[in-house]
Amino acid sequence: MTNYEPPKFYSCDCFRTDNIFLHDYRLHVRFVSEEQFRLDYQPVLQSLGCITEQQFDEVLEKISEEVDRRRRLSVTSAERTAAIRDSYQPLHPHVYKLQSFFAPKFKDIVEYCRTPNATEKGLLELLEEEAAPRVYRLPVFQKRFCDDLLEELEHFERSAAPKGRPNSMNHYGVLLNELGFDEGFMTPLREQYLLPLTSLLYPDCGGRCLDSHKAFVVKYDLHEDLELSYHSDNSEVTLNVSLGKEFTQGNLYFGDMRQVPLSETECSEVTHHVTEGLLHRGQQMHGALPIASGQRWNLIVWMRASQVRNRLCPMCNRKPSLVEGQGFAEGFTKESQPDVWCVLT
């Protein structure tokens, strides 16, 4: 019998050109050339206050820095991962391996989803509530684990180890794969605990065949990132868990899928409680309102289904143009995986 070899994952080339976020103007842009950029965005930027040529040059400089960061990301991420592994001493080694960290009700929900006769209707009866259309609130972790994980992350932040930011919208946080969380924690969390839920809740958008992920923690503070602008995720399904600490306001809000114009969307505001998670479709538009005090940390797991995204990249809406990546990259594979990937076993 031939041993099964997991697929190699890739990124889409649009990662280097699309969805570049301009913080000063709260605008996502695409940059292929200066000529294209001026034609597509100069009028919009002028309406947002980018009036002088100097201001426009500053925008071009920030775009150049972001494009360069993305082009070098695989190499720099691998370098950081190696440096962290060689030099960083964890404060709480136990948090790196998935154990009995779950809230009792979460374990009950997962056990139900693993039964042969589990249905979406039965699962919905167990969930706390539908916080917004197809956004589900559920307890995930025990408070003690959230506290230990935050202590570990703060210990890492204080260390001399190199650090990468989660994405172009979040400047503060931790890439959990670089810190060593993927193999012992995030992969079994996705495969053994989240896949049974997503298979019932989101079969229409890849919930039965999630085969990779990107996991990171974002941090909001009065002196750092306060909020998160309206956006969609580079995922098929997302889990967002509130880890702490003490904070006021900063509610999340959810709109419609990204194909629906904002003018036709009515957003729902959702309170996020520590230890609780929110499950939602990655392409559902959402954001985070500013916190008014304190500090807020959130665990984000972008779960991806290669069978879905291999047909259409969710970021550029085109057939993906594959480029080499590190680890799970952006969840694309060169060939569609056999149907077993979409079967819950």
Short mmCIF file of C-alpha atoms in Angstrom, two decimals:
data_model
loop_
_atom_site.label_atom_id
_atom_site.label_comp_id
_atom_site.label_asym_id
_atom_site.label_seq_id
_atom_site.Cartn_x
_atom_site.Cartn_y
_atom_site.Cartn_z
CA MET A 1 0.00 0.00 0.00
CA THR A 2 1.30 3.43 -0.94
CA ASN A 3 1.70 5.86 1.93
CA TYR A 4 -0.46 8.95 1.59
CA GLU A 5 1.47 12.15 0.99
CA PRO A 6 -0.25 15.43 1.87
CA PRO A 7 -0.55 17.98 -0.92
CA LYS A 8 1.85 20.83 -1.47
CA PHE A 9 0.16 24.18 -0.98
CA TYR A 10 0.60 27.35 -3.01
CA SER A 11 -0.32 31.03 -3.06
CA CYS A 12 -2.02 32.96 -5.84
CA ASP A 13 0.14 35.51 -7.63
CA CYS A 14 -2.50 38.18 -6.87
CA PHE A 15 -1.07 38.25 -3.33
CA ARG A 16 1.64 40.52 -4.74
CA THR A 17 -0.75 42.96 -6.39
CA ASP A 18 -4.26 42.86 -4.91
CA ASN A 19 -5.96 43.85 -1.66
CA ILE A 20 -3.26 46.23 -0.48
CA PHE A 21 -4.73 48.18 2.42
CA LEU A 22 -4.01 51.90 2.73
CA HIS A 23 -4.50 52.64 6.41
CA ASP A 24 -4.59 56.41 6.06
CA TYR A 25 -7.47 56.23 3.60
CA ARG A 26 -9.12 52.96 4.75
CA LEU A 27 -9.02 51.70 1.20
CA HIS A 28 -8.07 48.37 -0.41
CA VAL A 29 -6.29 48.82 -3.74
CA ARG A 30 -4.71 46.84 -6.57
CA PHE A 31 -1.28 47.86 -7.84
CA VAL A 32 0.21 46.54 -11.09
CA SER A 33 1.87 49.74 -12.31
CA GLU A 34 1.85 53.43 -11.41
CA GLU A 35 -0.07 54.19 -14.60
CA GLN A 36 -2.77 51.66 -13.74
CA PHE A 37 -2.89 52.83 -10.13
CA ARG A 38 -3.32 56.50 -11.03
CA LEU A 39 -6.05 55.68 -13.52
CA ASP A 40 -7.97 53.45 -11.10
CA TYR A 41 -7.51 55.25 -7.77
CA GLN A 42 -6.31 58.85 -8.04
CA PRO A 43 -9.84 60.34 -8.20
CA VAL A 44 -10.93 58.20 -5.23
CA LEU A 45 -7.86 59.13 -3.21
CA GLN A 46 -8.39 62.83 -3.97
CA SER A 47 -11.93 62.58 -2.63
CA LEU A 48 -10.46 61.06 0.56
CA GLY A 49 -7.96 63.88 1.08
CA CYS A 50 -4.93 62.75 -0.93
CA ILE A 51 -4.66 65.99 -2.85
CA THR A 52 -1.02 66.94 -3.32
CA GLU A 53 1.58 65.12 -5.40
CA GLN A 54 3.65 64.66 -2.26
CA GLN A 55 0.76 62.84 -0.56
CA PHE A 56 0.36 60.64 -3.63
CA ASP A 57 4.08 59.84 -3.64
CA GLU A 58 3.81 58.84 0.02
CA VAL A 59 1.02 56.44 -0.92
CA LEU A 60 3.18 54.95 -3.69
CA GLU A 61 6.05 54.52 -1.25
CA LYS A 62 3.86 52.64 1.24
CA ILE A 63 2.54 50.42 -1.54
CA SER A 64 6.10 49.69 -2.68
CA GLU A 65 7.06 48.69 0.87
CA GLU A 66 4.04 46.39 1.17
CA VAL A 67 4.62 44.76 -2.22
CA ASP A 68 8.27 44.17 -1.31
CA ARG A 69 7.22 42.64 2.03
CA ARG A 70 4.85 40.26 0.25
CA ARG A 71 7.40 39.22 -2.37
CA ARG A 72 9.90 38.29 0.35
CA LEU A 73 7.36 36.82 2.76
CA SER A 74 8.14 33.11 2.30
CA VAL A 75 11.84 33.66 2.85
CA THR A 76 11.51 36.07 5.77
CA SER A 77 8.87 33.91 7.45
CA ALA A 78 11.09 30.84 7.21
CA GLU A 79 13.99 32.84 8.65
CA ARG A 80 11.87 34.09 11.56
CA THR A 81 10.54 30.59 12.25
CA ALA A 82 14.05 29.18 12.44
CA ALA A 83 15.29 32.03 14.65
CA ILE A 84 12.34 31.64 17.03
CA ARG A 85 12.86 27.89 17.25
CA ASP A 86 16.56 28.33 18.04
CA SER A 87 16.38 31.22 20.52
CA TYR A 88 12.94 31.58 22.11
CA GLN A 89 12.19 29.86 25.42
CA PRO A 90 8.43 29.42 25.97
CA LEU A 91 6.90 30.50 29.26
CA HIS A 92 4.01 27.99 29.13
CA PRO A 93 5.07 25.00 26.96
CA HIS A 94 1.76 23.23 27.62
CA VAL A 95 -0.24 25.68 25.50
CA TYR A 96 1.52 24.55 22.31
CA LYS A 97 -0.14 21.12 22.33
CA LEU A 98 -3.91 20.78 22.14
CA GLN A 99 -5.19 19.30 25.39
CA SER A 100 -8.34 19.56 27.52
CA PHE A 101 -8.54 23.32 27.09
CA PHE A 102 -12.12 23.35 25.86
CA ALA A 103 -15.27 24.65 27.49
CA PRO A 104 -17.52 21.70 28.46
CA LYS A 105 -20.30 22.83 26.14
CA PHE A 106 -17.92 23.03 23.19
CA LYS A 107 -16.93 19.40 23.77
CA ASP A 108 -20.61 18.43 23.89
CA ILE A 109 -21.26 20.25 20.59
CA VAL A 110 -18.33 18.53 18.88
CA GLU A 111 -19.34 15.11 20.21
CA TYR A 112 -22.81 15.61 18.77
CA CYS A 113 -21.39 16.62 15.38
CA ARG A 114 -19.29 13.45 15.29
CA THR A 115 -22.32 11.18 15.64
CA PRO A 116 -23.55 9.47 12.45
CA ASN A 117 -27.03 11.02 12.64
CA ALA A 118 -25.94 14.60 13.34
CA THR A 119 -27.85 17.25 11.38
CA GLU A 120 -27.57 20.98 10.89
CA LYS A 121 -30.91 21.43 12.66
CA GLY A 122 -29.71 19.46 15.66
CA LEU A 123 -26.48 21.42 15.80
CA LEU A 124 -28.28 24.76 15.63
CA GLU A 125 -30.34 23.75 18.65
CA LEU A 126 -27.09 23.29 20.63
CA LEU A 127 -25.43 26.53 19.61
CA GLU A 128 -25.86 29.58 21.79
CA GLU A 129 -27.33 31.75 19.03
CA GLU A 130 -27.08 32.93 15.47
CA ALA A 131 -25.39 36.24 16.27
CA ALA A 132 -25.86 37.52 12.69
CA PRO A 133 -26.96 35.76 9.48
CA ARG A 134 -24.94 32.52 9.43
CA VAL A 135 -22.63 33.82 12.18
CA TYR A 136 -22.66 31.42 15.13
CA ARG A 137 -21.58 32.10 18.70
CA LEU A 138 -20.24 29.23 20.79
CA PRO A 139 -18.06 28.73 23.88
CA VAL A 140 -14.64 27.41 22.89
CA PHE A 141 -11.93 27.58 25.56
CA GLN A 142 -11.71 27.64 29.33
CA LYS A 143 -10.73 30.99 30.84
CA ARG A 144 -7.57 29.55 32.39
CA PHE A 145 -6.27 28.52 28.99
CA CYS A 146 -7.00 31.96 27.53
CA ASP A 147 -5.04 33.55 30.39
CA ASP A 148 -2.08 31.17 29.92
CA LEU A 149 -2.04 31.72 26.17
CA LEU A 150 -2.04 35.50 26.60
CA GLU A 151 0.82 35.27 29.09
CA GLU A 152 2.75 33.20 26.55
CA LEU A 153 2.08 35.71 23.76
CA GLU A 154 3.09 38.66 25.91
CA HIS A 155 6.24 36.81 26.94
CA PHE A 156 7.02 36.33 23.26
CA GLU A 157 6.34 39.99 22.50
CA ARG A 158 8.85 41.02 25.19
CA SER A 159 11.52 38.67 23.85
CA ALA A 160 14.23 39.53 21.33
CA ALA A 161 12.87 36.95 18.86
CA PRO A 162 11.91 38.32 15.42
CA LYS A 163 8.23 39.00 14.79
CA GLY A 164 6.05 39.28 11.71
CA ARG A 165 2.69 41.01 11.54
CA PRO A 166 -0.44 38.90 10.83
CA ASN A 167 -1.52 40.76 7.67
CA SER A 168 -1.55 44.21 6.07
CA MET A 169 -4.51 45.37 8.19
CA ASN A 170 -3.26 44.25 11.62
CA HIS A 171 0.04 45.74 12.78
CA TYR A 172 0.04 44.09 16.21
CA GLY A 173 -0.24 40.40 16.85
CA VAL A 174 1.50 37.05 16.40
CA LEU A 175 1.73 34.59 13.51
CA LEU A 176 1.12 31.32 15.33
CA ASN A 177 2.75 29.06 12.74
CA GLU A 178 6.06 30.92 13.22
CA LEU A 179 5.79 30.45 16.97
CA GLY A 180 5.30 26.68 16.57
CA PHE A 181 1.55 26.23 17.12
CA ASP A 182 0.55 24.56 13.85
CA GLU A 183 1.45 20.90 14.18
CA GLY A 184 0.49 20.25 17.80
CA PHE A 185 -2.40 22.66 18.22
CA MET A 186 -3.94 24.33 15.17
CA THR A 187 -3.99 21.39 12.77
CA PRO A 188 -5.70 19.00 15.23
CA LEU A 189 -8.06 21.83 16.26
CA ARG A 190 -9.14 22.23 12.64
CA GLU A 191 -9.23 18.55 11.72
CA GLN A 192 -10.70 17.00 14.86
CA TYR A 193 -12.87 19.71 16.40
CA LEU A 194 -13.81 22.42 13.89
CA LEU A 195 -14.33 20.30 10.77
CA PRO A 196 -17.26 18.38 12.32
CA LEU A 197 -19.02 21.75 12.92
CA THR A 198 -18.20 23.39 9.61
CA SER A 199 -19.28 20.27 7.71
CA LEU A 200 -22.81 20.78 9.00
CA LEU A 201 -22.93 24.58 9.03
CA TYR A 202 -21.14 25.49 5.79
CA PRO A 203 -21.24 22.61 3.28
CA ASP A 204 -21.99 25.14 0.52
CA CYS A 205 -18.68 26.99 0.89
CA GLY A 206 -16.14 24.24 1.56
CA GLY A 207 -16.98 23.42 5.17
CA ARG A 208 -16.66 19.68 4.51
CA CYS A 209 -13.21 19.84 2.92
CA LEU A 210 -11.15 22.35 4.88
CA ASP A 211 -7.60 21.13 4.38
CA SER A 212 -5.39 24.03 5.48
CA HIS A 213 -5.43 27.16 7.60
CA LYS A 214 -3.68 30.33 8.67
CA ALA A 215 -3.83 31.06 12.41
CA PHE A 216 -2.77 34.27 14.12
CA VAL A 217 -3.57 36.48 17.08
CA VAL A 218 -4.45 40.15 16.69
CA LYS A 219 -4.12 42.79 19.38
CA TYR A 220 -6.11 46.00 19.87
CA ASP A 221 -4.90 48.72 22.22
CA LEU A 222 -5.59 52.42 22.70
CA HIS A 223 -2.03 53.20 21.63
CA GLU A 224 -1.87 50.69 18.76
CA ASP A 225 -4.58 49.29 16.46
CA LEU A 226 -7.98 50.47 17.73
CA GLU A 227 -10.29 48.86 15.20
CA LEU A 228 -10.50 46.83 12.00
CA SER A 229 -12.02 48.21 8.82
CA TYR A 230 -14.81 46.49 6.89
CA HIS A 231 -13.31 43.56 4.97
CA SER A 232 -13.58 39.90 4.01
CA ASP A 233 -11.11 37.16 4.94
CA ASN A 234 -8.84 35.05 2.75
CA SER A 235 -10.65 31.94 3.92
CA GLU A 236 -13.69 29.76 3.32
CA VAL A 237 -14.61 29.65 7.02
CA THR A 238 -13.22 31.74 9.90
CA LEU A 239 -13.16 31.16 13.65
CA ASN A 240 -12.63 34.27 15.79
CA VAL A 241 -12.11 33.63 19.53
CA SER A 242 -11.93 36.43 22.09
CA LEU A 243 -8.98 35.67 24.41
CA GLY A 244 -9.10 38.78 26.62
CA LYS A 245 -8.14 41.00 28.34
CA GLU A 246 -10.40 43.61 29.89
CA PHE A 247 -11.79 46.06 27.33
CA THR A 248 -14.88 48.13 26.62
CA GLN A 249 -16.78 48.52 23.36
CA GLY A 250 -15.01 47.15 20.27
CA ASN A 251 -17.99 45.10 19.08
CA LEU A 252 -17.79 43.25 15.78
CA TYR A 253 -20.20 43.92 12.94
CA PHE A 254 -21.23 41.71 10.04
CA GLY A 255 -22.71 42.57 6.68
CA ASP A 256 -23.57 40.47 3.64
CA MET A 257 -21.27 38.50 1.37
CA ARG A 258 -18.66 40.62 -0.39
CA GLN A 259 -20.45 40.41 -3.73
CA VAL A 260 -23.30 42.52 -2.28
CA PRO A 261 -22.76 46.30 -2.48
CA LEU A 262 -22.46 48.10 0.85
CA SER A 263 -25.39 50.33 -0.13
CA GLU A 264 -27.60 47.22 -0.15
CA THR A 265 -26.26 45.83 3.12
CA GLU A 266 -27.62 46.11 6.64
CA CYS A 267 -24.93 45.32 9.21
CA SER A 268 -25.50 43.47 12.48
CA GLU A 269 -23.48 44.45 15.56
CA VAL A 270 -22.25 41.54 17.66
CA THR A 271 -20.83 41.55 21.19
CA HIS A 272 -17.80 39.29 21.62
CA HIS A 273 -17.21 37.74 25.05
CA VAL A 274 -13.90 36.37 26.32
CA THR A 275 -13.55 32.56 25.79
CA GLU A 276 -16.27 32.61 23.11
CA GLY A 277 -15.83 32.07 19.40
CA LEU A 278 -17.68 33.34 16.37
CA LEU A 279 -17.84 31.08 13.31
CA HIS A 280 -18.59 32.74 9.98
CA ARG A 281 -18.02 32.44 6.24
CA GLY A 282 -14.73 34.00 5.21
CA GLN A 283 -16.29 35.95 2.36
CA GLN A 284 -18.88 37.55 4.63
CA MET A 285 -17.99 41.21 5.11
CA HIS A 286 -17.22 42.26 8.68
CA GLY A 287 -15.17 44.61 10.84
CA ALA A 288 -14.38 45.59 14.42
CA LEU A 289 -15.47 48.85 16.05
CA PRO A 290 -12.92 50.82 18.10
CA ILE A 291 -12.26 49.78 21.67
CA ALA A 292 -12.79 52.58 24.21
CA SER A 293 -10.49 51.26 26.93
CA GLY A 294 -8.29 48.35 27.85
CA GLN A 295 -6.72 45.78 25.59
CA ARG A 296 -8.28 43.11 23.41
CA TRP A 297 -6.68 39.97 21.92
CA ASN A 298 -8.38 37.71 19.40
CA LEU A 299 -7.39 34.33 18.02
CA ILE A 300 -8.20 34.14 14.30
CA VAL A 301 -8.21 30.88 12.33
CA TRP A 302 -8.70 31.25 8.57
CA MET A 303 -9.72 27.79 7.36
CA ARG A 304 -9.32 27.02 3.67
CA ALA A 305 -10.65 24.43 1.22
CA SER A 306 -8.40 23.83 -1.79
CA GLN A 307 -11.26 22.23 -3.74
CA VAL A 308 -13.12 25.54 -3.56
CA ARG A 309 -10.31 28.03 -4.04
CA ASN A 310 -8.55 26.05 -6.76
CA ARG A 311 -11.43 27.01 -9.03
CA LEU A 312 -11.58 30.69 -8.09
CA CYS A 313 -9.25 32.75 -5.91
CA PRO A 314 -11.38 34.51 -3.26
CA MET A 315 -9.13 37.56 -3.29
CA CYS A 316 -8.92 38.36 -7.03
CA ASN A 317 -11.95 36.44 -8.37
CA ARG A 318 -9.82 34.81 -11.05
CA LYS A 319 -8.46 31.34 -11.68
CA PRO A 320 -5.47 31.27 -9.31
CA SER A 321 -2.02 31.74 -10.80
CA LEU A 322 0.06 29.57 -8.49
CA VAL A 323 3.38 30.54 -6.95
CA GLU A 324 5.54 28.69 -4.43
CA GLY A 325 4.69 29.25 -0.78
CA GLN A 326 5.74 28.09 2.67
CA GLY A 327 3.75 25.58 4.70
CA PHE A 328 0.04 25.91 3.97
CA ALA A 329 0.75 29.09 1.93
CA GLU A 330 -2.69 30.38 0.84
CA GLY A 331 -4.32 26.97 0.62
CA PHE A 332 -4.18 26.36 -3.14
CA THR A 333 -3.05 23.04 -4.63
CA LYS A 334 -2.03 22.22 -8.18
CA GLU A 335 -4.64 19.53 -8.60
CA SER A 336 -8.03 18.98 -7.03
CA GLN A 337 -7.79 16.49 -4.21
CA PRO A 338 -9.83 13.27 -4.26
CA ASP A 339 -13.37 13.46 -2.94
CA VAL A 340 -12.27 11.97 0.39
CA TRP A 341 -11.11 15.48 1.32
CA CYS A 342 -14.74 16.55 1.44
CA VAL A 343 -15.97 13.61 3.47
CA LEU A 344 -16.20 13.85 7.25
CA THR A 345 -14.76 10.65 8.72
#
